[in-house]
XYZ file of C-alpha atoms in Angstrom:
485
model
C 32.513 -93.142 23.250
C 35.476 -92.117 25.237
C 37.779 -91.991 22.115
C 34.738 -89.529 20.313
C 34.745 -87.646 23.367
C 38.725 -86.892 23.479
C 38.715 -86.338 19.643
C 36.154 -83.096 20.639
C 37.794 -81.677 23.239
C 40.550 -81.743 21.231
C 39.100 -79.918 18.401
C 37.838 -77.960 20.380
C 41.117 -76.694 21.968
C 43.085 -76.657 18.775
C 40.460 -74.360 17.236
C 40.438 -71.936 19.365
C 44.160 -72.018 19.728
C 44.115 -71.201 15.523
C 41.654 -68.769 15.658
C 43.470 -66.486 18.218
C 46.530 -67.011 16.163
C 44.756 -65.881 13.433
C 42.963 -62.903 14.798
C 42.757 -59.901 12.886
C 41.978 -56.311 14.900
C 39.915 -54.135 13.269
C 42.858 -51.526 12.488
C 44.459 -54.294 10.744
C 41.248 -55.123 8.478
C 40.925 -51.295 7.222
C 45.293 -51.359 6.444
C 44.554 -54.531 4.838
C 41.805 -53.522 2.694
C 43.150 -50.582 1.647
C 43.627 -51.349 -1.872
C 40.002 -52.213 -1.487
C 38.998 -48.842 -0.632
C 41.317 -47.481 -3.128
C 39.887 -49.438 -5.981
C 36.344 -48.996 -4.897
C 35.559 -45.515 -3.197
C 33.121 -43.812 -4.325
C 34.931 -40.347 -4.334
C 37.080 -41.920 -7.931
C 33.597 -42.253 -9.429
C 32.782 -38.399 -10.063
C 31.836 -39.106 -13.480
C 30.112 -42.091 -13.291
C 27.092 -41.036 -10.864
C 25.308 -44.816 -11.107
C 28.141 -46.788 -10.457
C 29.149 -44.143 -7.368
C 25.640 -44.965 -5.919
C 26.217 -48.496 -6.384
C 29.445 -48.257 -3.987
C 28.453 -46.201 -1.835
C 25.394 -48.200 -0.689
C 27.425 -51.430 -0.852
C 30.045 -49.841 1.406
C 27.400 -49.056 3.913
C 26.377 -52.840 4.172
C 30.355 -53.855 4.127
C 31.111 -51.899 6.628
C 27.809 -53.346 8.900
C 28.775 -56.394 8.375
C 32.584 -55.787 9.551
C 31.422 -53.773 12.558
C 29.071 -57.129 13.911
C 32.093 -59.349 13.317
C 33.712 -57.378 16.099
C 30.959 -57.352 18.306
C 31.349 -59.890 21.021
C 29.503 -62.649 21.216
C 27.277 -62.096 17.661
C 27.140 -65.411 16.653
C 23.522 -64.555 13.868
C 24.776 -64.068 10.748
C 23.263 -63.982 7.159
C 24.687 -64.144 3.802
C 25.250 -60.933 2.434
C 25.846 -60.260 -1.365
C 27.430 -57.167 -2.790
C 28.103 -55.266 -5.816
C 31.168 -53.499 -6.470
C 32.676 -51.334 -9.467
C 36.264 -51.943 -9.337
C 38.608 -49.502 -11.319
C 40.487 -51.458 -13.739
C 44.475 -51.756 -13.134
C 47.087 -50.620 -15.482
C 48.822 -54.099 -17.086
C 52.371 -52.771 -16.146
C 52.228 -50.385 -13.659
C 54.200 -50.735 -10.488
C 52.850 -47.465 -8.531
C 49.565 -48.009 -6.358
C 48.964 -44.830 -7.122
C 48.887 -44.699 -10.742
C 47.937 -48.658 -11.253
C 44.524 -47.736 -11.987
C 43.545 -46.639 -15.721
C 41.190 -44.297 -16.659
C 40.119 -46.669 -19.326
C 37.089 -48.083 -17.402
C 36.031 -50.380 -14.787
C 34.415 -54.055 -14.138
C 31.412 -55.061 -11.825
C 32.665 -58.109 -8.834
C 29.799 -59.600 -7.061
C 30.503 -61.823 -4.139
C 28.820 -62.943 -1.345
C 30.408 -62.819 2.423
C 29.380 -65.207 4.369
C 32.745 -65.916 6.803
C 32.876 -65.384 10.756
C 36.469 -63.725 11.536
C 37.981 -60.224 9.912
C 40.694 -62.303 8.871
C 38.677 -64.862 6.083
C 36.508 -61.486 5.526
C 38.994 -59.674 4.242
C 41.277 -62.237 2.352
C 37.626 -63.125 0.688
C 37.105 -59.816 -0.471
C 40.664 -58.970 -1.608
C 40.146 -62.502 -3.641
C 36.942 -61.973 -5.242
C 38.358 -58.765 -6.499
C 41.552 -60.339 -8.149
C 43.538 -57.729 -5.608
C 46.736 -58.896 -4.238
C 46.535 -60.848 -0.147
C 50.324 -60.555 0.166
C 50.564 -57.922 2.127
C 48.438 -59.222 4.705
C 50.999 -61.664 5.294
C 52.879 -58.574 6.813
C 50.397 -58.110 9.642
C 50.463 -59.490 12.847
C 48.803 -62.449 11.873
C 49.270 -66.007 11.384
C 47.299 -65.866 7.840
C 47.401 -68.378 5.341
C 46.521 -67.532 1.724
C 43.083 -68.173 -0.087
C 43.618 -70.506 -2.669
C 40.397 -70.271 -4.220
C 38.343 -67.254 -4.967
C 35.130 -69.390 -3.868
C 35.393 -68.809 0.209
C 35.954 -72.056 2.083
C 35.731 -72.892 5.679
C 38.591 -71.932 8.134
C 38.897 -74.869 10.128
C 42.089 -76.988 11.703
C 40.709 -79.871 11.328
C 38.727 -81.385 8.758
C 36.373 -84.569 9.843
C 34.694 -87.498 8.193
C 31.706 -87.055 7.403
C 30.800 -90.409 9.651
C 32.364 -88.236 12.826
C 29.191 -85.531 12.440
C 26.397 -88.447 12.110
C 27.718 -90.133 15.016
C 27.986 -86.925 17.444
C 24.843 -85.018 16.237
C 27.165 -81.991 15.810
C 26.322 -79.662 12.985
C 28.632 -79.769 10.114
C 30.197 -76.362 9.218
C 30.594 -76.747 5.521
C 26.928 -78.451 4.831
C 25.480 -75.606 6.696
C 27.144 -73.088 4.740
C 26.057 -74.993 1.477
C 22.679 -74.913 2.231
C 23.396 -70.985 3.070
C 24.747 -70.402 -0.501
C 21.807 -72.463 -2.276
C 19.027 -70.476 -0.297
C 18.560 -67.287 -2.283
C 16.934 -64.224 -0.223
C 13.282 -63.383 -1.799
C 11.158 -60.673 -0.112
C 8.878 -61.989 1.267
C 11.825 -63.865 3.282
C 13.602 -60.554 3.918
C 10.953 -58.616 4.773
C 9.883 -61.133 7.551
C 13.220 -60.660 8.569
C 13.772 -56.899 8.674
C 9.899 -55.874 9.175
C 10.491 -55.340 13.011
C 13.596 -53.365 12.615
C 12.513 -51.183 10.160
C 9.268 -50.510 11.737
C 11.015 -49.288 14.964
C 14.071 -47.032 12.924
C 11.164 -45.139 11.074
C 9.131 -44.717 14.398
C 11.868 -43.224 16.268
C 12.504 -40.991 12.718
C 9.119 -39.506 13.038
C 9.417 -36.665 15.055
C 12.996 -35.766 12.832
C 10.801 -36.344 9.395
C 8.164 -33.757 10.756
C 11.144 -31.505 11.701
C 12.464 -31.246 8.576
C 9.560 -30.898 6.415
C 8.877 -27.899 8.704
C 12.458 -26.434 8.293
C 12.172 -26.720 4.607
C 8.720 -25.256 4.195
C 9.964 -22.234 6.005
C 13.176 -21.646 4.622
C 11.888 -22.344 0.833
C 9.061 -19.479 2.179
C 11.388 -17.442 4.028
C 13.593 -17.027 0.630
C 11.634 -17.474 -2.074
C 12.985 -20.716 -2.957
C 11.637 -22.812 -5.532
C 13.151 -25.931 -4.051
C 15.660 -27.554 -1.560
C 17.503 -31.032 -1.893
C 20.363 -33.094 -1.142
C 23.263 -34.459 -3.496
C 23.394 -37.640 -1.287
C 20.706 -39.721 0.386
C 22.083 -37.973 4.150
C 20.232 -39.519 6.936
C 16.761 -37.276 8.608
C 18.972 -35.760 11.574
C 22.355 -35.038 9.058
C 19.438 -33.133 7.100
C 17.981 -31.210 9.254
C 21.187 -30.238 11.001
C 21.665 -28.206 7.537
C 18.611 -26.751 7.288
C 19.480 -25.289 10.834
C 22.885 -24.282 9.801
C 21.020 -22.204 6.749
C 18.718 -20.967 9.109
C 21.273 -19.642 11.495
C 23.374 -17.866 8.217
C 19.689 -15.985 7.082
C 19.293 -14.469 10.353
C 23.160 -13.473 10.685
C 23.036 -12.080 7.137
C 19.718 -11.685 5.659
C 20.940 -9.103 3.305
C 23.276 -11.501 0.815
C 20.216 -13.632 0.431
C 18.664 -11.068 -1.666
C 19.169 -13.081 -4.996
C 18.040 -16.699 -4.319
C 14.456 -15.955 -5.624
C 13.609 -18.789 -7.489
C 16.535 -20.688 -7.218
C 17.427 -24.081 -6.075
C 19.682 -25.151 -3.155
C 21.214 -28.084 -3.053
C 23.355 -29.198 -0.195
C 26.000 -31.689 -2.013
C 29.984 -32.142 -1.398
C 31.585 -28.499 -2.368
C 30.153 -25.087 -2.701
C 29.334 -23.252 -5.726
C 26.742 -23.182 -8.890
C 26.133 -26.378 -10.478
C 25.967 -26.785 -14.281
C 21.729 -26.981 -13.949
C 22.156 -23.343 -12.609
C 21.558 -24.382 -8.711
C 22.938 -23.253 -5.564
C 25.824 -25.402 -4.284
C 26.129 -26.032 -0.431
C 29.205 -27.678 0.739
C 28.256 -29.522 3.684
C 31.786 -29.463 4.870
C 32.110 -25.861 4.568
C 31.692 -23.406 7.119
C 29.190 -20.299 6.974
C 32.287 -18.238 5.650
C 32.581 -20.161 2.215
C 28.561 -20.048 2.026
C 28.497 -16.428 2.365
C 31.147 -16.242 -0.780
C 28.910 -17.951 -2.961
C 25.268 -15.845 -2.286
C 28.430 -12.909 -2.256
C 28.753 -13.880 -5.641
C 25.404 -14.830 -7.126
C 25.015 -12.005 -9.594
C 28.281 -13.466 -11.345
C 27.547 -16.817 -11.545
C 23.974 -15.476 -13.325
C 26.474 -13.715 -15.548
C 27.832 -16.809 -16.841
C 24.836 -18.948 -17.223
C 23.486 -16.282 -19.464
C 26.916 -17.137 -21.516
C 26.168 -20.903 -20.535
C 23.001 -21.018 -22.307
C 24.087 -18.216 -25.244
C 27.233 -21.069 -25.896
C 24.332 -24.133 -25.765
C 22.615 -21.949 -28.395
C 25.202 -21.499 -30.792
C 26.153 -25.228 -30.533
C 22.965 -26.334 -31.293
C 22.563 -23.770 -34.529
C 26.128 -25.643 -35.308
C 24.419 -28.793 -35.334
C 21.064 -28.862 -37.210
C 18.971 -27.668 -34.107
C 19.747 -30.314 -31.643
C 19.302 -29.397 -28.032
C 22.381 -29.632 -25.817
C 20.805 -30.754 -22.447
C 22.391 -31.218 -18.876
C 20.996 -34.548 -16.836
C 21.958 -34.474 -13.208
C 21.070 -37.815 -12.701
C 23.148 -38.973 -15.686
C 26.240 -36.727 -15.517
C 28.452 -35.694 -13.047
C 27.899 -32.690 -10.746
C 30.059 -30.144 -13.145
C 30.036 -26.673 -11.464
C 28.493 -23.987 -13.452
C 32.527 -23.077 -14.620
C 33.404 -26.682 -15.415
C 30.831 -26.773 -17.958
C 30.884 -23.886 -19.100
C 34.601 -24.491 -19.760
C 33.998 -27.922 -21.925
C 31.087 -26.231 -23.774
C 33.559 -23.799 -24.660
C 35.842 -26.097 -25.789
C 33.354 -28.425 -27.927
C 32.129 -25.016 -29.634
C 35.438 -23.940 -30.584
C 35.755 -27.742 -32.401
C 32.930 -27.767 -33.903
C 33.299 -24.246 -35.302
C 36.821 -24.561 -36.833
C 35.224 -28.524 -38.598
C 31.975 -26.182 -40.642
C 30.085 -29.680 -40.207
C 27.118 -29.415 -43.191
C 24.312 -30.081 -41.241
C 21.319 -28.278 -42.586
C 19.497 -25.498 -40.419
C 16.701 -27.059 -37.959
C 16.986 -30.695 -39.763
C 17.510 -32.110 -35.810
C 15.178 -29.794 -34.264
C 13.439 -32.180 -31.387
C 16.331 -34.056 -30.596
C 18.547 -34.241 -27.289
C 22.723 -34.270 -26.206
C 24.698 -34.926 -23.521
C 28.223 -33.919 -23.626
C 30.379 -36.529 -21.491
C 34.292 -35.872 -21.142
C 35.547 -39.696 -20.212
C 33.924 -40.924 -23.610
C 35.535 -41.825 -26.452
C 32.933 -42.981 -29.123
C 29.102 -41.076 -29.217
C 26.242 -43.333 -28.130
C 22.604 -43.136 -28.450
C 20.986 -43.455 -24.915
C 17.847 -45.926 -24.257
C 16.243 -42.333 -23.116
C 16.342 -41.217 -26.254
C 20.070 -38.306 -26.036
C 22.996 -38.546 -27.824
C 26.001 -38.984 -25.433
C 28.718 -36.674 -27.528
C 32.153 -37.099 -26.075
C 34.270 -33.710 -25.697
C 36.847 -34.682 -28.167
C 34.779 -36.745 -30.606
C 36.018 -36.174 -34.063
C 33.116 -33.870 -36.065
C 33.136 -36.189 -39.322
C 32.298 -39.327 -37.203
C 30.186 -37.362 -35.023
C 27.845 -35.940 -38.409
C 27.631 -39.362 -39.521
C 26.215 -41.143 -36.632
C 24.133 -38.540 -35.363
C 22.487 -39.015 -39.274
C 22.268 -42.667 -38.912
C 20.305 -43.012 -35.411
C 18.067 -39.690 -35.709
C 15.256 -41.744 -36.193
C 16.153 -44.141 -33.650
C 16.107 -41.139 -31.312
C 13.257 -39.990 -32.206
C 11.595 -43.268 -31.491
C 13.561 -43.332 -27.748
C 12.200 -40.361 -26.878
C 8.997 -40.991 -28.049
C 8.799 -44.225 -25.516
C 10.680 -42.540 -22.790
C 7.636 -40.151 -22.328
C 5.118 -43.011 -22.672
C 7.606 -45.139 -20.029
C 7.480 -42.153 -17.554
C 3.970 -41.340 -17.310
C 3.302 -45.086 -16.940
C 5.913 -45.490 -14.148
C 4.133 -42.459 -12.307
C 1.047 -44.055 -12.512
C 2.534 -47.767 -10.987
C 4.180 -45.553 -8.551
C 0.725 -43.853 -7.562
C -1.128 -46.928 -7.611
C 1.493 -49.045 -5.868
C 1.871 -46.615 -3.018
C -2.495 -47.197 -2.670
C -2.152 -50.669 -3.038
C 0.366 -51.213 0.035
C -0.489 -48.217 1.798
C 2.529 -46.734 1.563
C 3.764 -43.999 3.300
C 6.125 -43.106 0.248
C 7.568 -44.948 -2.933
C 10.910 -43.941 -4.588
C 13.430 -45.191 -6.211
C 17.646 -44.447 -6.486
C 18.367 -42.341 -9.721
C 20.536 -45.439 -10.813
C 17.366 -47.494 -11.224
C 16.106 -46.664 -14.526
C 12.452 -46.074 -15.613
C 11.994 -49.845 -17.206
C 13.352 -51.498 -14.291
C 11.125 -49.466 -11.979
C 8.255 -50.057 -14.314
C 9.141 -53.851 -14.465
C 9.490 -53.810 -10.378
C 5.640 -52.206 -9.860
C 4.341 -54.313 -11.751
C 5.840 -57.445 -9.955
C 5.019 -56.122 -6.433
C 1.405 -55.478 -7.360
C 1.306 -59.335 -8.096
C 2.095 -59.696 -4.220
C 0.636 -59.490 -1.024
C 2.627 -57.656 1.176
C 1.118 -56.385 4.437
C 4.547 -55.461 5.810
C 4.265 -52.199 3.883
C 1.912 -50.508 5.249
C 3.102 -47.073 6.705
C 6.327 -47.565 5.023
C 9.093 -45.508 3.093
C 10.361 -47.816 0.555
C 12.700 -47.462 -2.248
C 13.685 -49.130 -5.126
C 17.604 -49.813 -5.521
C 19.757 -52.105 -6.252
C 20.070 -54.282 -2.748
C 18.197 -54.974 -0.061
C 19.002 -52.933 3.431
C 17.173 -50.897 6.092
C 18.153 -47.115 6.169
C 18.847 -45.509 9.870
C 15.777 -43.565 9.231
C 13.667 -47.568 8.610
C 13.501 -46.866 4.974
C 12.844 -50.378 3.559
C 15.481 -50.712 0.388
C 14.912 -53.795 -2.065
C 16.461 -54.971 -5.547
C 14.201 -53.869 -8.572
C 14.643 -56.879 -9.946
C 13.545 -58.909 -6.291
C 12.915 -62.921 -6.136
């Protein structure tokens, strides 16, 4: 017994002795993942609004999950998966700042499930095939993963026979058993029920702020609606509205021309391809002036906008050239103007045969990081900028009818999604059901149906949206996976 005994103290002491060799600040975790970031943020995903979404919200959770390993003395943790798009790399490039192509990128899912910054970050570097070398230039005593798969960071490893006899827990069964028990809902919602319940009480009072803010503004101007870009928490929101507020009483006369418009409050200032009003949330009340300054020009050039869509369309046997926020990036109202202009002028010089109204019914989207056109499961044609106009005429002939048929079942899809939605939101009692704009109409359709399987008297009262992981907003909205265990 005495012999067990010194063998424990001794791990015990030579444990902590590594780990405080090996301790990793949190300074030195963002340096170290910063080929991380740079492969990752969502700010290189302008074009690619689903798999922005998908980073950003899996950058929220990352960074949670770094901030409670430097909490002192939080010992509870949970398994967490994420998703990742992760720009490809160049084969032969030796700049960071040009190593990444503009060819594409590739989805890495891992799960972290490690106790010190140090096995955090070499994990995630790892599962993402980026280079750990440079961490060996930190102040650290690090050792190299071998292995992708994350294995325990200990010393010294025991027999098996050493854990029987003491009754201690072994490390590396417990973290087997962690990997092989998958979260469901019902498991997760036992979990985060409590928290969630007291983030969207406390929200209340913001919610009811807001909705009041926007009612009068939209009134106040004429407005025929008011959004955000980016799922901004209740106070962020609100705190614009005021800002607004403060800019109509201060000026009332440059507001003269919003009358029907749109504003949404997004990342830069300006008009948006769909013809709204851009807010830069960064920008001060000076660069919002500008733009309601300059109003009657941008409604100039969407008249030219939609005169250009016109003429492209006659060009190609009726079909209607259509903007999708939710599917494209946010051009500005001269962006896309600029690449219309520039498909027109191709399509023009090529006299494509296409006879008068032969597409009339059918949809396009024009994408600029495309190569080859595609036919979306909504039904549009995805047209790249600089697709050549003999391929283009010959695949638009080949999958009209398949078109037709998309679009056909996209209207049948979204009216039945609606109606899950409404009777989903009775069923639980829901205080509101959503979904992200990267969770498509047949996954949403396939989720309802699923949860109305269920009893689920967690949701009651609730705001809770569909996405792609499962997390608790700071305003206690309740987010699960459509596709949910």
């Amino acid at each position: 017994t005495f012999y067990y005994f010194v063998r424990l103290c001794l791990d015990k002491i030579l444990l902590q002795c590594v780990l405080q060799s090996r301790a990793l600040s949190g300074a030195d975790a963002i340096n170290a993942l910063r080929p991380f970031y740079f492969a990752v943020h969502p700010d290189f995903f302008g074009q690619h609004p689903k798999e922005r979404e998908v980073n950003e919200n899996s950058l929220k959770r990352l960074n949670g999950y770094l901030e409670n390993l430097q909490k002192p003395g939080f010992r509870s943790f949970k398994p967490t998966q994420l998703t990742f798009y992760v720009r490809e790399r160049e084969p032969n490039s030796s700049n960071v700042q040009e190593s990444f192509s503009a060819s594409g990128f590739r989805a890495v899912s891992f799960t972290l499930h490690t106790r010190d910054l140090l096995s955090t970050v070499l994990d995630i570097l790892n599962s993402c095939s980026l280079s750990t070398e440079h961490v060996q230039s930190l102040n650290v005593n690090s050792q190299p993963h071998k292995e992708t798969k994350s294995t325990v960071n200990r010393p010294i490893k025991w027999d098996k026979t050493y854990y029987s006899f003491t009754g201690f827990k072994d490390p590396e069964e417990e973290l087997e058993q962690a990997q092989r028990v998958e979260t469901t809902l019902l498991s997760w919602l036992d979990d985060n029920e409590a928290s969630a319940v007291k983030k969207l009480k406390k929200s209340l009072p913001l919610r009811k702020e807001l909705e009041r803010l926007k009612i009068e503004l939209s009134h106040e101007l004429q407005l025929s609606d008011i959004r955000w870009q980016r799922s901004w928490g209740i106070a962020h929101r609100c705190s614009q509205l005021h800002s607004l507020g403060r800019l109509v009483q201060q000026r009332p006369e440059i507001l003269e021309n919003v009358k029907g418009r749109t504003v949404v409050f997004t990342d830069r200032s300006g008009m948006s391809a769909a013809g709204h009003i851009m807010l830069g949330t960064m920008d001060v009340h000076h660069h919002w002036t500008k733009i309601f300054e300059r109003l009657p020009n941008y409604y100039k050039l969407q008249k030219r906008l939609l005169l250009l869509e016109d003429r492209i369309s006659q060009l190609l046997g009726g079909i209607q050239v259509i903007y999708i926020e939710e599917l494209q990036p946010l051009f500005t109202l001269e962006e896309y103007f600029e690449t219309l202009n520039s498909f027109y002028n191709k399509l023009r010089d090529s006299r494509l045969p296409f006879h008068p109204r032969s597409l009339r019914g059918l949809q396009m989207i024009l994408e600029s990081d495309r190569y080859a056109p595609s036919l979306h499961e909504l039904g549009h044609f995805m047209i790249p900028t600089i697709c050549d106009p003999a391929a283009l005429q010959w695949f638009i002939f080949a999958k009209a009818q398949e078109a037709r048929e998309n679009l056909k079942r996209k209207e049948e899809m979204m009216l039945t999604e609606k109606e899950l939605i409404n009777i989903s939101t009775a069923r639980f009692s829901l205080d509101r059901l959503y979904k992200e704009p990267s969770v498509s109409s047949a996954q949403m359709i396939d989720c309802c149906k699923r949860l109305l399987e269920e009893s689920l008297p967690y949701l009651q009262g609730m705001h809770l949206c569909i996405s792609h992981f499962y997390s608790v907003l700071q305003d206690g909205d309740l987010c699960i996976p459509w596709n949910w265990k």
